[in-house]
Amino acid sequence: MGCAPVRAGYTKAMLSLPNLLTLSRILAVPLLAWLLWWPGWIAGYGLAFLLYTLMGYTDYLDGKLARQRGTVSKLGTFLDPIADKILVAATLLILVGAGRIIGVDVVAALAITIREIAVSGLREFLGGLGVSLPVTRLAKWKTTLQLVALGAIILAGAVPAWRALDLLGSALLWAAAVVTLITGYDYLRAGLRHIDS
């Protein structure tokens, strides 16, 4: 009987609009991956760009709605960064596999992926110690820069005549990698204070 209120609270949190938007971002990743898998399919990349833009907008909207409605939940706080990491990592992986991210740009993609995994592991470890690492303002800019960089690369696949988009996507990807590594170092330095030598 004591579990019923807990389940009701969990269901209410899960079904809140901000959390549904976050979940929709995760659930849309397989469709995005399928659209991106065919690098010569210009219409597919156009659809992928529209879907990706919508997914990026939900990232902004879910947090805004949660704050406006006073429905910020532990579930939402947990799911939102995971949804971001799934979206970024899956998109990077597919774009590398499809040959849209090539050459030295793969190093930038790898740096972003490794940092995201490392910080997630650090957060999990510190969570077991009762320590949390709050998201910094620079880390929010990092996520935005990653999303914009990948959006430019996807759009370049949709409009191959715009050659400058490939260069822009590459430059933004490297900028995102640099900011990603800076924030990763900041989190590691903060986390090491709580780890016994």
mmCIF file of C-alpha atoms in Angstrom:
data_model
loop_
_atom_site.group_PDB
_atom_site.id
_atom_site.type_symbol
_atom_site.label_atom_id
_atom_site.label_comp_id
_atom_site.label_asym_id
_atom_site.label_seq_id
_atom_site.Cartn_x
_atom_site.Cartn_y
_atom_site.Cartn_z
ATOM 1 C CA MET A 1 0.000 0.000 0.000
ATOM 2 C CA GLY A 2 2.936 2.327 0.700
ATOM 3 C CA CYS A 3 4.169 1.753 -2.851
ATOM 4 C CA ALA A 4 1.002 3.153 -4.456
ATOM 5 C CA PRO A 5 1.766 6.847 -3.723
ATOM 6 C CA VAL A 6 5.333 6.344 -4.939
ATOM 7 C CA ARG A 7 4.084 4.757 -8.179
ATOM 8 C CA ALA A 8 1.503 7.511 -8.645
ATOM 9 C CA GLY A 9 4.166 10.199 -8.156
ATOM 10 C CA TYR A 10 6.499 8.430 -10.579
ATOM 11 C CA THR A 11 3.741 8.082 -13.201
ATOM 12 C CA LYS A 12 2.786 11.746 -12.817
ATOM 13 C CA ALA A 13 6.430 12.821 -13.230
ATOM 14 C CA MET A 14 6.880 10.509 -16.212
ATOM 15 C CA LEU A 15 3.771 11.837 -17.947
ATOM 16 C CA SER A 16 4.556 15.513 -17.448
ATOM 17 C CA LEU A 17 4.941 17.360 -20.763
ATOM 18 C CA PRO A 18 8.637 18.263 -20.218
ATOM 19 C CA ASN A 19 9.518 14.616 -19.518
ATOM 20 C CA LEU A 20 7.479 13.414 -22.502
ATOM 21 C CA LEU A 21 9.414 15.860 -24.695
ATOM 22 C CA THR A 22 12.694 14.511 -23.322
ATOM 23 C CA LEU A 23 11.578 10.920 -23.940
ATOM 24 C CA SER A 24 10.460 11.808 -27.471
ATOM 25 C CA ARG A 25 14.009 12.994 -28.162
ATOM 26 C CA ILE A 26 15.379 9.597 -27.136
ATOM 27 C CA LEU A 27 12.725 7.647 -29.047
ATOM 28 C CA ALA A 28 13.334 9.638 -32.245
ATOM 29 C CA VAL A 29 17.034 8.670 -32.392
ATOM 30 C CA PRO A 30 16.485 5.384 -34.336
ATOM 31 C CA LEU A 31 14.476 7.223 -37.012
ATOM 32 C CA LEU A 32 17.158 9.906 -37.233
ATOM 33 C CA ALA A 33 19.848 7.223 -37.543
ATOM 34 C CA TRP A 34 17.942 5.496 -40.353
ATOM 35 C CA LEU A 35 17.544 8.756 -42.279
ATOM 36 C CA LEU A 36 21.249 9.550 -41.910
ATOM 37 C CA TRP A 37 22.442 6.092 -42.910
ATOM 38 C CA TRP A 38 22.058 6.807 -46.640
ATOM 39 C CA PRO A 39 24.556 9.632 -47.394
ATOM 40 C CA GLY A 40 23.500 9.992 -51.039
ATOM 41 C CA TRP A 41 19.817 10.346 -50.153
ATOM 42 C CA ILE A 42 19.401 14.132 -50.244
ATOM 43 C CA ALA A 43 15.702 14.044 -49.345
ATOM 44 C CA GLY A 44 16.492 11.744 -46.410
ATOM 45 C CA TYR A 45 19.083 14.192 -45.127
ATOM 46 C CA GLY A 46 16.556 16.991 -45.538
ATOM 47 C CA LEU A 47 14.051 15.056 -43.436
ATOM 48 C CA ALA A 48 16.817 14.196 -40.967
ATOM 49 C CA PHE A 49 17.670 17.888 -40.615
ATOM 50 C CA LEU A 50 14.018 18.755 -39.900
ATOM 51 C CA LEU A 51 13.744 15.942 -37.344
ATOM 52 C CA TYR A 52 17.083 16.875 -35.781
ATOM 53 C CA THR A 53 16.040 20.536 -35.525
ATOM 54 C CA LEU A 54 12.785 19.486 -33.841
ATOM 55 C CA MET A 55 14.726 17.286 -31.422
ATOM 56 C CA GLY A 56 17.061 20.176 -30.622
ATOM 57 C CA TYR A 57 14.073 22.447 -30.008
ATOM 58 C CA THR A 58 12.580 19.943 -27.539
ATOM 59 C CA ASP A 59 15.879 20.133 -25.626
ATOM 60 C CA TYR A 60 15.282 23.853 -25.140
ATOM 61 C CA LEU A 61 11.527 23.535 -24.624
ATOM 62 C CA ASP A 62 11.447 20.757 -22.016
ATOM 63 C CA GLY A 63 13.613 22.696 -19.563
ATOM 64 C CA LYS A 64 11.770 25.951 -20.166
ATOM 65 C CA LEU A 65 8.357 24.337 -19.609
ATOM 66 C CA ALA A 66 9.531 22.493 -16.493
ATOM 67 C CA ARG A 67 10.755 25.745 -14.943
ATOM 68 C CA GLN A 68 7.681 27.766 -15.982
ATOM 69 C CA ARG A 69 5.231 25.174 -14.677
ATOM 70 C CA GLY A 70 7.209 24.361 -11.559
ATOM 71 C CA THR A 71 7.372 20.711 -12.652
ATOM 72 C CA VAL A 72 11.135 20.236 -12.511
ATOM 73 C CA SER A 73 11.487 16.609 -11.414
ATOM 74 C CA LYS A 74 14.321 14.310 -10.448
ATOM 75 C CA LEU A 75 13.363 12.120 -13.379
ATOM 76 C CA GLY A 76 13.623 15.046 -15.795
ATOM 77 C CA THR A 77 16.921 16.168 -14.292
ATOM 78 C CA PHE A 78 18.199 12.618 -14.782
ATOM 79 C CA LEU A 79 16.811 12.067 -18.292
ATOM 80 C CA ASP A 80 17.646 15.398 -19.960
ATOM 81 C CA PRO A 81 21.463 15.077 -20.037
ATOM 82 C CA ILE A 82 21.137 11.405 -21.007
ATOM 83 C CA ALA A 83 18.888 12.350 -23.941
ATOM 84 C CA ASP A 84 21.461 14.940 -25.043
ATOM 85 C CA LYS A 85 24.314 12.452 -24.858
ATOM 86 C CA ILE A 86 22.358 9.758 -26.731
ATOM 87 C CA LEU A 87 21.440 12.234 -29.472
ATOM 88 C CA VAL A 88 24.998 13.552 -29.868
ATOM 89 C CA ALA A 89 26.754 10.161 -29.639
ATOM 90 C CA ALA A 90 24.316 8.407 -32.003
ATOM 91 C CA THR A 91 24.499 11.238 -34.549
ATOM 92 C CA LEU A 92 28.305 11.292 -34.434
ATOM 93 C CA LEU A 93 28.470 7.524 -34.847
ATOM 94 C CA ILE A 94 26.091 7.466 -37.804
ATOM 95 C CA LEU A 95 27.725 10.441 -39.542
ATOM 96 C CA VAL A 96 31.166 8.830 -39.203
ATOM 97 C CA GLY A 97 29.781 5.492 -40.433
ATOM 98 C CA ALA A 98 28.031 7.161 -43.366
ATOM 99 C CA GLY A 99 31.181 9.034 -44.362
ATOM 100 C CA ARG A 100 29.823 12.505 -43.588
ATOM 101 C CA ILE A 101 32.477 13.011 -40.888
ATOM 102 C CA ILE A 102 35.811 11.950 -42.368
ATOM 103 C CA GLY A 103 39.554 12.359 -42.025
ATOM 104 C CA VAL A 104 40.904 14.347 -39.110
ATOM 105 C CA ASP A 105 37.348 15.404 -38.140
ATOM 106 C CA VAL A 106 36.886 11.857 -36.812
ATOM 107 C CA VAL A 107 39.384 12.806 -34.063
ATOM 108 C CA ALA A 108 37.073 15.650 -32.968
ATOM 109 C CA ALA A 109 34.104 13.252 -32.964
ATOM 110 C CA LEU A 110 36.111 10.747 -30.915
ATOM 111 C CA ALA A 111 37.175 13.422 -28.406
ATOM 112 C CA ILE A 112 33.556 14.445 -27.886
ATOM 113 C CA THR A 113 32.404 10.840 -27.443
ATOM 114 C CA ILE A 114 35.200 9.915 -25.008
ATOM 115 C CA ARG A 115 34.581 13.018 -22.889
ATOM 116 C CA GLU A 116 30.841 12.324 -22.674
ATOM 117 C CA ILE A 117 31.448 8.736 -21.546
ATOM 118 C CA ALA A 118 34.136 9.790 -19.051
ATOM 119 C CA VAL A 119 32.003 12.512 -17.457
ATOM 120 C CA SER A 120 29.000 10.162 -17.252
ATOM 121 C CA GLY A 121 31.200 7.594 -15.485
ATOM 122 C CA LEU A 122 32.545 10.251 -13.127
ATOM 123 C CA ARG A 123 29.010 11.410 -12.294
ATOM 124 C CA GLU A 124 27.934 7.836 -11.589
ATOM 125 C CA PHE A 125 30.934 7.221 -9.343
ATOM 126 C CA LEU A 126 30.459 10.468 -7.421
ATOM 127 C CA GLY A 127 26.725 9.784 -7.136
ATOM 128 C CA GLY A 128 27.614 6.689 -5.123
ATOM 129 C CA LEU A 129 29.543 8.989 -2.766
ATOM 130 C CA GLY A 130 26.575 11.346 -2.467
ATOM 131 C CA VAL A 131 28.351 14.040 -4.486
ATOM 132 C CA SER A 132 26.757 15.759 -7.475
ATOM 133 C CA LEU A 133 28.435 17.732 -10.229
ATOM 134 C CA PRO A 134 26.072 20.518 -11.262
ATOM 135 C CA VAL A 135 25.909 21.398 -14.941
ATOM 136 C CA THR A 136 27.913 24.554 -15.598
ATOM 137 C CA ARG A 137 26.950 27.379 -17.948
ATOM 138 C CA LEU A 138 29.896 26.476 -20.199
ATOM 139 C CA ALA A 139 28.664 22.865 -20.333
ATOM 140 C CA LYS A 140 25.282 24.115 -21.566
ATOM 141 C CA TRP A 141 27.062 26.093 -24.279
ATOM 142 C CA LYS A 142 29.031 22.942 -25.066
ATOM 143 C CA THR A 143 25.820 21.023 -25.729
ATOM 144 C CA THR A 144 24.463 23.857 -27.881
ATOM 145 C CA LEU A 145 27.684 24.006 -29.904
ATOM 146 C CA GLN A 146 27.646 20.233 -30.422
ATOM 147 C CA LEU A 147 24.025 20.324 -31.614
ATOM 148 C CA VAL A 148 24.650 23.234 -33.999
ATOM 149 C CA ALA A 149 27.810 21.601 -35.409
ATOM 150 C CA LEU A 150 26.027 18.334 -36.119
ATOM 151 C CA GLY A 151 23.054 20.206 -37.548
ATOM 152 C CA ALA A 152 25.359 21.966 -40.023
ATOM 153 C CA ILE A 153 26.882 18.632 -41.085
ATOM 154 C CA ILE A 154 23.424 17.107 -41.602
ATOM 155 C CA LEU A 155 22.252 20.144 -43.567
ATOM 156 C CA ALA A 156 25.378 19.898 -45.747
ATOM 157 C CA GLY A 157 24.195 16.405 -46.724
ATOM 158 C CA ALA A 158 20.774 17.804 -47.638
ATOM 159 C CA VAL A 159 22.126 20.632 -49.827
ATOM 160 C CA PRO A 160 25.437 19.408 -51.269
ATOM 161 C CA ALA A 161 25.643 22.468 -53.533
ATOM 162 C CA TRP A 162 26.354 24.600 -50.442
ATOM 163 C CA ARG A 163 30.007 23.553 -50.134
ATOM 164 C CA ALA A 164 30.636 26.119 -47.407
ATOM 165 C CA LEU A 165 28.363 24.111 -45.076
ATOM 166 C CA ASP A 166 30.880 21.254 -44.990
ATOM 167 C CA LEU A 167 33.610 23.674 -43.920
ATOM 168 C CA LEU A 168 31.312 25.326 -41.387
ATOM 169 C CA GLY A 169 30.286 21.935 -39.968
ATOM 170 C CA SER A 170 33.924 20.877 -39.659
ATOM 171 C CA ALA A 171 34.947 24.139 -37.954
ATOM 172 C CA LEU A 172 32.007 23.975 -35.534
ATOM 173 C CA LEU A 173 32.739 20.327 -34.759
ATOM 174 C CA TRP A 174 36.308 21.216 -33.762
ATOM 175 C CA ALA A 175 35.076 24.186 -31.719
ATOM 176 C CA ALA A 176 32.613 21.857 -29.971
ATOM 177 C CA ALA A 177 35.422 19.348 -29.320
ATOM 178 C CA VAL A 178 37.625 22.021 -27.724
ATOM 179 C CA VAL A 179 34.828 23.307 -25.456
ATOM 180 C CA THR A 180 33.861 19.701 -24.680
ATOM 181 C CA LEU A 181 37.396 18.895 -23.523
ATOM 182 C CA ILE A 182 37.609 22.101 -21.449
ATOM 183 C CA THR A 183 34.374 21.286 -19.610
ATOM 184 C CA GLY A 184 35.468 17.667 -19.222
ATOM 185 C CA TYR A 185 38.697 18.821 -17.575
ATOM 186 C CA ASP A 186 36.731 21.169 -15.279
ATOM 187 C CA TYR A 187 34.450 18.302 -14.187
ATOM 188 C CA LEU A 188 37.405 15.955 -13.695
ATOM 189 C CA ARG A 189 39.253 18.502 -11.574
ATOM 190 C CA ALA A 190 36.137 19.102 -9.441
ATOM 191 C CA GLY A 191 35.506 15.373 -9.125
ATOM 192 C CA LEU A 192 39.049 14.481 -8.110
ATOM 193 C CA ARG A 193 38.620 16.496 -4.914
ATOM 194 C CA HIS A 194 36.140 13.859 -3.755
ATOM 195 C CA ILE A 195 38.161 10.794 -4.760
ATOM 196 C CA ASP A 196 40.580 9.246 -2.283
ATOM 197 C CA SER A 197 44.101 8.907 -3.595
#
